[in-house]
């Protein structure tokens, strides 16, 4: 049974499988066990909120991948993946969250049935959904197998987007532009934060330009005032206040493809230090995006940004961007390239980043960020959202 | 710096720390490293979407717990936890998602500084946020330490809720009741699914009875027709159709405390098999909730449910409920007790469950579920949502 609603054509999945197999061959892997739900979806189309139980896609050098997961979720795989039904295998429900019996034993049995329980097998050792206990159970059930680290192996194949993927990200970018429009229109002193977030979430799922919105891998982060000295606080019902800045780090999402973007709004007249921070961020962003072109490295982008920022009297000790694309919670980043000085990855057309020049200051935060596409001629901002620090009455 | 907006009084946190220390002593643990964000929040109040990077709360037999995480998130810890600032430690940003250097080495250094790098240390080996690589890096950096499994150790201390926690869950239950009211009012043939989900999400964050809504640990699951043969599909923009059932598995959330509840709506006249399934589920639910009282076991609840269901010609091969409370993505369950035949946990007043008698049939699904509180006199349904299969139009 083939899914009637697959996001991409089969040729796109063939491309992905071929890229992944080439990476497996280069690493001398006989098999790769993929637990990252983003990688599972990228390879097979699988889409369901089932990653809170152990599951995987398994890829050998030939044939279709295997989807393996909880028995009830095999039904979801039948509805969403491109493979034949015989390549979807569910395990018994008593293995779910049961300290007495780990489902990885079942996976080992399935691998053995296919003659796959041998040689060098890669697993994503530093993924959220591949726990220490899962690794121990799998290793114990696969004697004679070299179970080696393949964290990031699939993620790296995702770095350069196909035209179809870029189109999905453009739709997501239109959605986040609309979401920021809601913030810009509605934010005012006295408005309880949760009522504003409710409208943001609604706008994100309504979508834009005729394209519906999917859920983001991270919920809106929307801290005000001193809470905005921290990057990852969410919301409560305290009203927005005059004299205070709030940043909104949100993403538009189209069929799991993300376009994250942040803006900061100041209600009232911003103090000089906010204006200086804004000016520094914007100038440093301009310098960095000028460098973000094919042939330069991620590290050079970071250096252009940090050099300009430092010259203007500010500093940032965290990366100023990361690769984005298809994602599931808890992270909308691809966990491969980062804009940090030590990252020597060479930029290529089709890469997509969240350029993320956030500053968290002693008394607040300022986030003015952009999803960007590396094109032949340089970096393209994907959103039409008005730039700069937003100031309202 | 103490958080000015802690969800509970200090005495509640003291209770939790004392319970956890007793469990540590019973297991002969000198220290416990807690990576589950739900457990971190339950012990310290920490609240931030930072669990996509490695972080932990560390508890010794005496003194305050230690919060350890990414440098920029230490600012969020200062804003949300009850401990003194000296017990909040951030690590350098170059350790974030960097295959060359794992942050667990930094944690080991911090433990050694405190004289904690010795003896028997428990870690949550089967938690989402404690990867195989994290375990390997920590074990390598803690020679001479017995690093043993403490999965579920803190979770089990959360099983019996305090009065303050029950009040939070009641607020969440009022929110999910309001969310289902939105579904009941708005669902009709032709309505694109995403537009309905947008209203559900909005209602969840607006809140109810004067209490604001927090984000759920799982997004709405809302499959229609054949997609409802699978439990964990989310949504797209296809319109609701006459002659089709859709189930909505959603949760109201107040300050991370969850009240999940599902309802199924049929647009048009349901076929007999739906009515028979509805009747069986309702009768089996009645039988199970009658047994769900202090002194009986989780297994007895499952047996009462399954016995009645089977007698009426249906069967369910998965658990029919699980413990709920404070949660972060990807799961709103507590991952301790389940209503399954083999679970011999004795019910006690103050336990809270999602009673989850979902049936996934060959041609659709029916979910009519209830969050319940185990009281002295038996099970209390926490929601006022109308019961049964909803039929419109």
XYZ file of C-alpha atoms in Angstrom:
786
model
C 0.000 0.000 0.000
C 1.597 3.242 -1.102
C 0.782 6.512 0.585
C -1.555 8.641 -1.491
C -0.262 11.822 -0.045
C 3.517 11.591 -0.183
C 5.146 15.036 -0.013
C 7.612 14.337 -2.838
C 7.882 12.241 -5.955
C 9.604 8.895 -5.840
C 12.622 10.245 -7.722
C 13.310 12.583 -4.814
C 13.377 9.644 -2.381
C 15.582 7.699 -4.801
C 18.013 10.624 -4.769
C 18.101 10.603 -0.987
C 18.607 6.860 -0.730
C 21.453 7.031 -3.271
C 23.181 9.838 -1.377
C 22.873 7.956 1.894
C 24.203 4.728 0.390
C 27.214 6.564 -1.004
C 27.921 7.917 2.485
C 27.515 4.416 3.946
C 29.948 3.021 1.418
C 32.454 5.765 2.149
C 32.263 4.841 5.823
C 32.378 1.109 5.182
C 28.939 0.498 6.667
C 26.900 -2.584 5.816
C 23.737 -1.144 7.300
C 22.523 2.024 8.938
C 19.890 2.243 11.685
C 18.218 5.647 11.588
C 16.402 6.761 14.766
C 16.183 10.495 14.104
C 12.562 11.110 13.045
C 13.711 13.852 10.662
C 16.009 11.401 8.913
C 13.323 8.698 8.936
C 10.882 11.083 7.234
C 13.476 12.352 4.777
C 14.274 8.817 3.614
C 10.800 7.267 3.613
C 8.091 9.934 3.998
C 7.120 8.575 7.435
C 5.190 11.225 9.345
C 3.650 10.619 12.757
C 4.090 11.739 16.364
C 5.340 8.319 17.437
C 8.961 9.141 18.219
C 8.243 8.913 21.951
C 8.596 5.151 21.516
C 11.598 3.409 19.990
C 11.449 3.164 16.207
C 13.830 3.232 13.262
C 14.329 3.126 9.532
C 16.979 0.614 8.493
C 18.828 0.979 5.207
C 20.935 -1.717 3.549
C 23.046 -1.271 0.386
C 20.211 -2.683 -1.730
C 16.431 -2.940 -1.688
C 13.825 -0.840 0.065
C 14.423 0.507 3.551
C 12.706 -1.164 6.483
C 10.339 0.814 8.731
C 10.302 -0.645 12.254
C 8.288 0.655 15.204
C 5.458 0.106 17.637
C 2.746 -2.182 16.275
C 0.025 0.464 16.303
C 2.296 2.890 14.463
C 2.882 0.438 11.632
C -0.602 1.550 10.560
C 0.703 5.101 10.314
C 3.684 3.901 8.301
C 1.328 2.141 5.870
C -0.409 5.509 5.449
C 2.670 7.638 4.918
C 5.736 5.811 3.512
C 6.538 4.859 -0.071
C 7.783 1.349 0.633
C 5.827 -1.891 0.195
C 3.847 -3.209 3.138
C 6.249 -6.090 3.680
C 8.909 -3.566 4.614
C 6.889 -2.174 7.505
C 7.252 -4.134 10.745
C 5.586 -3.394 14.089
C 6.575 -4.764 17.487
C 4.293 -5.922 20.308
C 2.807 -3.328 22.652
C 4.165 -4.918 25.850
C 7.592 -3.663 24.745
C 6.455 -0.051 25.090
C 7.988 1.763 28.072
C 8.474 -1.512 29.891
C 11.665 -1.708 31.970
C 11.509 -5.515 31.831
C 11.800 -5.829 28.048
C 13.401 -3.474 25.542
C 12.102 -3.309 21.966
C 15.643 -3.209 20.577
C 15.757 -6.969 21.083
C 12.914 -7.213 18.591
C 14.815 -5.049 16.116
C 17.838 -7.342 16.356
C 15.592 -10.327 15.575
C 14.198 -8.559 12.524
C 17.692 -7.727 11.282
C 18.751 -11.350 11.702
C 15.708 -12.534 9.738
C 16.911 -10.441 6.819
C 20.517 -11.526 7.083
C 21.450 -8.035 8.204
C 22.809 -8.886 11.668
C 26.460 -8.822 10.692
C 29.384 -6.652 9.727
C 29.601 -2.923 10.484
C 26.295 -1.342 11.399
C 25.948 2.400 11.951
C 23.593 3.877 14.543
C 22.931 7.508 15.484
C 24.558 7.389 18.898
C 23.988 11.053 19.739
C 20.367 11.332 18.686
C 17.502 12.142 21.084
C 15.670 9.024 20.070
C 18.518 6.564 20.491
C 19.013 6.263 24.229
C 21.887 4.731 26.129
C 19.595 1.833 27.073
C 18.554 1.309 23.444
C 22.193 1.069 22.425
C 23.032 -1.371 25.215
C 20.036 -3.578 24.397
C 20.789 -3.567 20.686
C 24.493 -4.251 21.150
C 23.717 -7.153 23.488
C 21.350 -8.641 20.935
C 23.806 -8.293 18.041
C 26.879 -10.281 19.074
C 29.629 -10.213 16.486
C 28.375 -6.965 14.989
C 30.474 -3.806 15.040
C 27.903 -1.209 16.083
C 29.547 2.101 15.214
C 28.606 5.758 15.375
C 26.730 7.168 12.394
C 25.392 10.314 14.067
C 24.845 12.926 11.386
C 25.479 10.570 8.454
C 21.981 11.090 7.039
C 21.738 14.682 8.289
C 24.720 15.662 6.135
C 23.036 14.285 3.018
C 20.212 16.751 3.688
C 22.461 19.821 3.581
C 21.884 20.743 -0.069
C 18.173 21.037 -0.776
C 16.475 19.917 -3.958
C 14.344 22.412 -5.852
C 11.238 20.727 -4.418
C 12.565 21.152 -0.891
C 13.435 24.800 -1.481
C 9.866 25.343 -2.640
C 8.554 23.850 0.638
C 10.853 26.144 2.630
C 9.636 29.153 0.639
C 6.077 28.224 1.633
C 7.191 27.982 5.242
C 8.856 31.392 4.913
C 5.597 32.914 3.684
C 3.881 31.431 6.743
C 6.354 32.868 9.241
C 6.102 36.231 7.490
C 2.339 36.115 8.105
C 2.871 35.094 11.730
C 5.134 38.080 12.323
C 2.482 40.256 10.714
C 0.084 39.126 13.443
C 2.596 40.048 16.142
C 3.292 43.444 14.615
C -0.403 44.248 14.411
C -1.529 42.920 17.785
C 1.265 43.577 20.274
C 0.440 46.405 22.651
C 0.830 47.261 26.309
C -1.623 45.336 28.474
C -2.121 42.402 26.131
C -1.620 39.145 28.046
C 1.243 37.270 26.402
C -0.694 34.027 26.049
C -3.437 35.734 24.031
C -0.821 36.950 21.565
C 0.836 33.527 21.387
C -2.580 31.960 20.748
C -2.955 34.152 17.662
C 0.588 33.350 16.516
C -0.060 29.611 16.750
C -3.339 29.986 14.925
C -1.700 31.942 12.107
C 1.031 29.329 11.824
C -1.447 26.509 11.203
C -3.845 28.517 9.034
C -0.862 29.000 6.750
C -0.301 31.484 3.950
C -0.628 31.819 0.180
C -2.932 28.807 0.091
C -0.483 26.522 1.896
C -1.446 25.009 5.251
C 0.801 25.187 8.279
C 2.357 22.220 10.059
C 3.542 22.185 13.691
C 6.956 23.630 14.479
C 9.726 21.535 16.037
C 10.031 24.232 18.717
C 7.131 26.209 20.195
C 7.226 30.024 20.171
C 9.814 31.524 22.446
C 8.571 34.907 23.547
C 10.291 36.322 26.626
C 9.992 39.953 27.734
C 12.234 42.252 29.711
C 14.659 40.452 31.995
C 13.277 37.077 30.875
C 14.661 37.972 27.450
C 18.184 37.734 28.865
C 17.536 33.989 28.409
C 17.059 32.519 24.940
C 14.598 29.681 25.460
C 11.769 30.760 27.745
C 8.268 30.387 26.349
C 5.240 32.340 27.655
C 2.754 32.923 30.441
C -0.185 35.308 30.902
C 1.651 38.406 32.085
C 0.689 41.431 29.987
C 3.089 43.108 27.595
C 4.433 46.262 29.213
C 5.376 49.690 27.984
C 9.108 50.289 28.213
C 9.902 46.627 27.638
C 11.252 44.582 24.733
C 9.927 41.138 23.805
C 11.484 38.867 21.233
C 9.529 36.302 19.281
C 11.466 33.344 17.930
C 9.014 31.357 15.824
C 8.899 29.257 12.683
C 6.553 28.787 9.801
C 6.352 25.142 8.764
C 5.154 23.508 5.569
C 5.031 19.694 5.654
C 7.828 19.537 8.273
C 10.060 22.071 6.433
C 10.903 25.002 8.669
C 11.548 28.681 8.175
C 12.456 30.082 11.609
C 12.632 33.821 12.092
C 12.848 36.143 15.082
C 11.852 39.718 15.605
C 12.037 41.957 18.655
C 9.392 44.507 19.503
C 9.842 47.415 21.883
C 6.722 49.049 23.301
C 7.564 52.704 23.864
C 10.853 54.438 23.225
C 13.843 52.123 23.261
C 16.836 53.229 25.298
C 19.970 54.138 23.393
C 21.646 50.817 24.191
C 18.893 48.962 22.324
C 19.356 51.210 19.335
C 23.111 50.681 19.430
C 22.627 46.903 19.697
C 20.164 46.990 16.818
C 22.539 48.981 14.644
C 25.413 46.637 15.461
C 23.370 43.525 14.715
C 22.116 44.902 11.424
C 25.547 46.012 10.267
C 27.130 42.715 11.294
C 24.313 40.815 9.592
C 24.952 42.725 6.401
C 28.660 41.917 6.571
C 27.972 38.235 7.231
C 25.379 37.791 4.497
C 27.767 39.382 2.029
C 30.215 36.562 2.806
C 27.551 33.807 2.830
C 28.103 32.711 -0.749
C 29.254 29.559 -2.516
C 32.939 28.838 -1.979
C 33.242 30.578 1.364
C 33.065 28.621 4.621
C 30.653 28.694 7.530
C 33.566 29.888 9.635
C 34.122 32.897 7.357
C 30.494 33.922 7.800
C 30.917 33.767 11.569
C 34.138 35.772 11.388
C 32.545 38.467 9.259
C 29.686 38.714 11.724
C 31.741 38.665 14.902
C 34.434 40.980 13.539
C 31.861 43.641 12.715
C 29.939 43.134 15.949
C 33.071 43.419 18.076
C 34.182 46.559 16.277
C 30.818 48.109 17.197
C 31.246 47.254 20.867
C 29.203 44.073 21.211
C 30.074 40.426 21.345
C 28.360 37.075 20.966
C 29.871 33.855 22.265
C 27.477 31.459 20.523
C 27.112 30.396 16.901
C 25.284 32.882 14.650
C 23.407 30.332 12.563
C 22.821 26.728 11.637
C 21.464 24.570 8.845
C 17.670 24.082 8.659
C 15.186 21.971 6.721
C 12.918 19.055 7.608
C 12.544 18.720 11.362
C 10.678 17.146 14.242
C 10.817 18.220 17.882
C 12.834 19.049 19.826
C 15.012 21.018 17.356
C 14.441 22.717 14.040
C 18.163 22.743 13.267
C 19.713 20.029 11.109
C 22.634 19.539 13.542
C 25.317 19.669 10.903
C 26.761 23.032 9.847
C 26.975 25.981 12.226
C 28.160 29.517 11.643
C 31.016 29.307 14.132
C 34.681 30.119 13.581
C 35.816 26.498 13.643
C 33.317 25.208 11.050
C 35.152 24.829 7.738
C 32.220 23.545 5.697
C 32.231 25.163 2.260
C 28.933 26.790 1.323
C 27.152 25.480 -1.753
C 24.030 26.522 -3.655
C 20.910 24.980 -2.140
C 22.028 25.134 1.478
C 19.542 26.818 3.810
C 20.354 28.371 7.168
C 18.758 30.164 10.039
C 21.029 33.174 10.309
C 20.705 33.835 14.005
C 22.539 36.912 15.258
C 20.770 37.084 18.619
C 22.241 39.154 21.419
C 21.276 38.414 25.000
C 22.264 41.460 27.002
C 22.420 42.040 30.752
C 18.961 43.559 30.816
C 17.145 42.029 27.864
C 17.528 40.412 24.491
C 17.437 41.394 20.846
C 16.777 38.843 18.117
C 16.479 39.938 14.481
C 17.085 36.790 12.458
C 16.641 35.520 8.908
C 16.174 32.221 7.150
C 18.499 32.356 4.127
C 19.092 30.332 0.993
C 22.585 30.081 -0.462
C 22.124 30.776 -4.165
C 24.630 30.843 -6.983
C 25.043 34.575 -6.503
C 24.967 34.743 -2.717
C 22.578 34.646 0.225
C 18.889 35.280 -0.330
C 16.645 36.297 2.563
C 13.565 34.078 2.295
C 11.128 36.286 4.224
C 9.534 39.606 3.450
C 9.174 40.457 7.150
C 10.102 44.087 7.890
C 13.587 44.296 9.391
C 15.140 46.079 12.322
C 13.876 46.544 15.855
C 10.128 47.058 15.842
C 8.951 49.981 17.921
C 5.329 50.597 18.808
C 3.802 53.570 20.553
C 18.657 35.011 42.386
C 15.402 33.169 43.041
C 12.709 32.916 40.395
C 9.854 35.313 41.111
C 7.373 33.121 39.328
C 7.934 29.614 40.658
C 4.862 27.402 40.072
C 4.927 25.910 43.593
C 6.000 26.857 47.070
C 9.397 25.799 48.358
C 7.822 23.177 50.635
C 6.543 21.342 47.560
C 10.065 21.172 46.121
C 11.410 20.063 49.513
C 8.883 17.208 49.454
C 10.033 16.153 45.997
C 13.721 16.267 46.893
C 13.068 14.201 50.037
C 11.143 11.563 48.076
C 13.883 11.350 45.477
C 16.615 11.059 48.096
C 14.758 8.219 49.798
C 14.584 6.404 46.466
C 18.301 7.050 45.911
C 19.128 5.634 49.339
C 16.982 2.568 48.691
C 18.928 1.971 45.499
C 22.293 2.707 47.087
C 22.973 5.702 44.845
C 25.452 8.401 45.819
C 24.229 10.764 43.131
C 21.588 10.920 40.439
C 21.965 12.679 37.073
C 18.539 13.682 35.774
C 18.252 14.386 32.028
C 14.478 14.084 31.601
C 13.219 17.688 31.328
C 10.032 16.726 33.157
C 12.052 15.435 36.085
C 14.362 18.470 35.953
C 11.344 20.782 36.170
C 9.653 18.725 38.885
C 12.747 18.911 41.092
C 13.875 22.488 40.454
C 11.195 24.463 38.595
C 13.414 24.762 35.506
C 11.310 25.639 32.498
C 12.744 26.310 29.067
C 12.817 24.758 25.599
C 16.507 23.902 25.873
C 16.305 20.108 26.015
C 17.571 19.868 22.446
C 21.038 20.337 23.916
C 22.524 18.180 26.659
C 21.621 19.340 30.150
C 20.903 17.834 33.556
C 19.930 18.356 37.151
C 22.250 16.558 39.550
C 21.096 15.590 43.032
C 23.358 14.487 45.879
C 22.198 13.228 49.282
C 22.619 16.721 50.752
C 22.510 20.338 49.650
C 20.795 21.977 46.725
C 20.611 20.272 43.345
C 22.926 21.437 40.572
C 21.500 22.756 37.285
C 23.935 22.143 34.433
C 23.383 23.047 30.785
C 24.349 25.208 27.846
C 25.834 28.534 28.863
C 23.086 30.638 27.334
C 20.456 28.541 29.094
C 21.992 29.149 32.485
C 20.288 32.539 32.154
C 16.957 30.723 31.846
C 17.790 28.633 34.897
C 18.486 31.805 36.872
C 15.007 32.975 35.889
C 13.112 29.801 36.741
C 14.737 27.583 39.407
C 14.641 27.911 43.186
C 18.302 27.188 43.824
C 21.053 29.721 44.483
C 22.976 31.091 41.532
C 26.115 29.177 42.511
C 24.268 25.966 41.780
C 23.635 26.898 38.153
C 26.504 26.053 35.808
C 26.633 26.636 32.044
C 29.026 25.063 29.568
C 30.783 26.700 26.610
C 28.882 27.033 23.333
C 31.488 25.230 21.232
C 30.296 22.014 22.928
C 26.847 22.371 21.327
C 26.179 19.793 18.587
C 29.872 19.459 17.925
C 31.002 15.925 17.020
C 34.543 16.808 18.089
C 33.753 17.546 21.729
C 30.914 16.259 23.892
C 29.555 18.388 26.745
C 29.375 15.373 29.060
C 33.111 15.798 29.605
C 32.311 19.201 31.102
C 29.700 17.646 33.381
C 32.238 15.129 34.658
C 34.615 17.993 35.483
C 31.891 19.789 37.401
C 31.060 16.664 39.376
C 34.739 16.180 40.249
C 34.971 19.797 41.447
C 32.232 19.034 43.947
C 33.678 15.728 45.082
C 30.801 13.917 43.403
C 32.787 11.892 40.848
C 32.793 8.668 42.827
C 30.724 5.741 44.043
C 27.449 4.689 42.424
C 25.887 7.309 40.180
C 22.472 6.827 38.604
C 21.612 8.137 35.135
C 18.390 7.852 33.129
C 19.698 5.451 30.521
C 16.408 5.120 28.639
C 15.477 8.772 28.436
C 15.152 10.722 25.167
C 17.619 13.294 26.354
C 20.365 10.910 27.449
C 21.819 9.536 24.260
C 24.129 6.584 23.785
C 26.931 9.033 22.975
C 26.237 11.061 26.119
C 26.513 7.913 28.205
C 29.753 6.839 26.543
C 31.313 10.284 26.974
C 30.256 10.544 30.606
C 31.401 7.021 31.455
C 34.792 7.658 29.836
C 35.209 10.852 31.853
C 34.243 9.201 35.156
C 36.742 6.381 35.650
C 36.169 4.426 38.844
C 32.504 5.421 38.983
C 29.720 2.838 38.729
C 27.316 4.542 36.333
C 24.076 2.604 36.767
C 20.573 2.822 35.376
C 18.167 5.126 37.205
C 15.544 5.396 34.447
C 12.210 6.118 36.076
C 13.624 6.720 39.536
C 12.377 10.313 39.684
C 9.311 9.555 37.518
C 8.028 7.111 40.121
C 8.230 9.770 42.840
C 5.825 11.836 40.751
C 3.092 9.181 40.715
C 1.074 10.511 43.667
C 0.231 14.141 43.101
C 0.160 16.798 45.830
C -2.981 18.865 46.288
C -1.256 21.737 44.487
C -0.460 19.498 41.525
C -4.023 18.169 41.383
C -5.243 21.768 41.241
C -2.962 22.420 38.232
C -4.317 19.315 36.486
C -7.895 20.448 37.172
C -7.055 23.737 35.441
C -5.640 21.780 32.518
C -8.806 19.670 32.434
C -10.929 22.807 32.187
C -8.778 23.922 29.265
C -9.156 20.662 27.330
C -12.893 20.756 27.991
C -12.977 24.185 26.348
C -10.857 22.933 23.434
C -13.298 20.087 22.788
C -16.108 22.620 22.911
C -14.440 24.407 19.989
C -14.268 21.153 18.013
C -17.867 20.278 18.747
C -19.049 23.692 17.615
C -16.887 24.128 14.527
C -16.488 20.700 12.911
C -18.545 20.368 9.745
C -18.214 18.903 6.289
C -15.978 21.009 4.063
C -13.955 22.615 6.834
C -10.229 22.225 6.062
C -8.685 20.272 8.906
C -5.889 22.789 9.489
C -8.381 25.602 10.077
C -10.020 23.550 12.824
C -6.658 22.628 14.361
C -5.709 26.321 14.323
C -8.753 27.083 16.488
C -7.976 24.157 18.807
C -4.426 25.388 19.363
C -5.653 28.913 19.967
C -8.207 27.740 22.541
C -5.533 25.692 24.299
C -3.290 28.703 24.840
C -6.072 31.202 25.601
C -6.943 28.855 28.463
C -10.072 28.597 30.571
C -11.556 29.819 33.846
C -8.959 32.582 34.012
C -6.000 30.207 33.678
C -3.656 30.506 30.697
C -2.697 27.565 28.566
C 0.788 26.169 28.153
C 2.048 24.106 25.179
C 1.258 20.388 25.096
C 3.965 17.723 25.041
C 2.239 16.259 21.967
C 0.533 18.287 19.244
C -3.082 17.525 18.286
C -3.576 14.192 16.591
C -6.570 14.493 14.332
C -6.827 11.807 11.657
C -9.967 11.172 9.603
C -11.332 8.082 7.873
C -8.709 5.528 6.952
C -5.975 7.733 8.434
C -7.706 7.135 11.795
C -6.708 3.474 11.603
C -3.366 4.872 12.773
C -3.055 6.481 16.197
C -0.449 9.196 15.741
C -1.044 11.100 12.509
C -1.463 14.842 12.840
C -3.213 17.032 10.232
C -3.198 18.568 6.787
C -5.594 20.802 4.869
C -8.003 18.189 3.501
C -11.594 19.115 4.373
C -13.675 17.162 6.851
C -16.053 14.914 4.955
C -19.598 13.725 5.488
C -19.722 10.000 6.254
C -16.328 10.062 7.938
C -15.133 9.897 11.545
C -12.280 12.011 12.892
C -10.739 11.614 16.312
C -9.077 14.438 18.175
C -6.489 13.474 20.763
C -5.480 16.704 22.469
C -4.446 18.002 25.876
C -5.084 21.071 27.952
C -1.956 22.171 29.776
C -1.487 24.442 32.765
C 2.127 25.207 33.631
C 3.361 21.928 32.125
C 0.627 19.812 33.816
C -1.414 17.912 31.271
C -4.997 16.755 30.950
C -5.207 14.749 27.701
C -8.597 13.795 26.350
C -9.871 12.380 23.053
C -13.209 12.570 21.358
C -14.400 11.203 18.031
C -16.806 13.055 15.802
C -18.815 11.475 12.999
C -20.234 13.771 10.326
C -23.444 12.185 9.138
C -24.984 8.916 10.266
C -22.475 6.487 11.709
C -22.609 2.910 10.445
C -23.731 0.267 12.909
C -20.184 -0.933 13.523
C -19.266 2.496 14.899
C -22.245 2.431 17.198
C -21.339 -1.054 18.375
C -17.744 0.006 18.954
C -18.929 3.093 20.843
C -21.235 1.022 23.044
C -18.489 -1.492 23.763
C -15.956 1.192 24.637
C -18.379 2.993 26.931
C -19.442 -0.162 28.735
C -15.846 -1.344 29.108
C -14.834 2.102 30.322
C -17.559 1.973 32.963
C -16.364 -1.428 34.124
C -12.751 -0.291 34.262
C -13.380 2.951 36.105
C -15.416 1.059 38.683
C -12.278 -0.972 39.430
C -9.914 2.029 39.306
C -9.884 2.639 43.052
C -7.302 2.545 45.826
C -6.129 -0.938 46.658
C -6.720 -2.400 43.215
C -3.899 -2.723 40.693
C -3.320 -1.215 37.269
C -3.555 -4.742 35.902
C -7.035 -5.213 37.381
C -8.228 -2.065 35.631
C -6.916 -3.427 32.321
C -8.562 -6.799 32.937
C -11.924 -5.219 33.706
C -11.678 -3.192 30.526
C -10.477 -5.943 28.239
C -12.820 -8.560 29.679
C -15.849 -6.391 28.985
C -14.568 -5.310 25.583
C -13.899 -8.867 24.474
C -17.332 -10.032 25.663
C -18.823 -7.348 23.409
C -16.882 -8.543 20.384
C -13.945 -6.118 20.278
C -10.369 -6.333 21.360
C -7.475 -4.021 22.050
C -3.894 -5.216 22.172
C -2.370 -2.064 23.663
C -2.494 -0.585 27.156
C -5.690 1.307 28.037
C -4.094 4.067 30.046
C -0.996 5.510 31.665
C 0.076 7.923 34.370
C 0.114 11.631 33.531
C 1.268 14.888 35.123
C 4.097 17.326 34.376
C 5.524 16.778 30.913
C 7.675 18.082 28.105
C 7.776 16.824 24.530
C 7.759 14.230 23.129
C 5.365 12.471 25.564
C 2.706 13.564 27.995
C 2.811 10.219 29.812
C 4.898 9.803 32.955
C 6.386 6.494 31.708
C 5.722 4.587 34.921
C 2.357 2.895 35.442
C 0.297 1.554 32.546
C -3.112 -0.055 32.532
C -1.891 -3.380 31.141
C -2.468 -6.853 32.549
C 1.085 -7.302 33.774
C 1.288 -4.023 35.725
C 0.834 -4.833 39.434
C 1.154 -1.297 40.748
C -1.411 -0.698 43.505
C -3.559 2.372 42.947
C -3.399 5.099 45.565
C -5.280 8.349 46.090
C -3.661 11.210 44.185
C -2.616 9.179 41.170
C -3.742 10.638 37.832
C -4.129 8.716 34.580
C -5.125 9.169 31.013
C -7.691 6.396 30.666
C -7.234 5.616 27.010
C -9.620 2.997 25.597
C -8.940 3.790 21.947
C -9.907 1.305 19.281
C -8.217 1.414 15.907
C -10.413 -0.589 13.558
C -9.814 -1.800 10.020
C -11.590 1.191 8.523
C -11.231 3.946 11.096
C -10.641 4.753 14.730
C -12.671 5.628 17.791
C -11.147 7.410 20.762
C -13.288 8.447 23.709
C -10.854 8.942 26.563
C -10.769 10.511 30.018
C -8.207 12.012 32.349
C -9.021 10.564 35.783
C -7.972 11.175 39.381
C -7.829 8.272 41.813
C -9.650 9.551 44.922
C -10.318 7.877 48.233
C -13.680 6.691 46.956
C -12.687 5.758 43.404
C -11.953 7.291 40.013
C -13.075 10.821 39.234
C -13.394 12.017 35.641
C -11.673 15.408 35.540
C -13.428 16.813 32.472
C -16.978 17.942 31.858
C -16.709 17.164 28.132
C -19.840 15.451 26.778
C -19.252 11.714 26.409
C -19.888 9.166 23.705
C -19.393 9.376 19.967
C -20.255 12.835 18.709
C -22.522 12.890 15.704
C -23.169 16.004 13.632
C -25.163 16.749 10.582
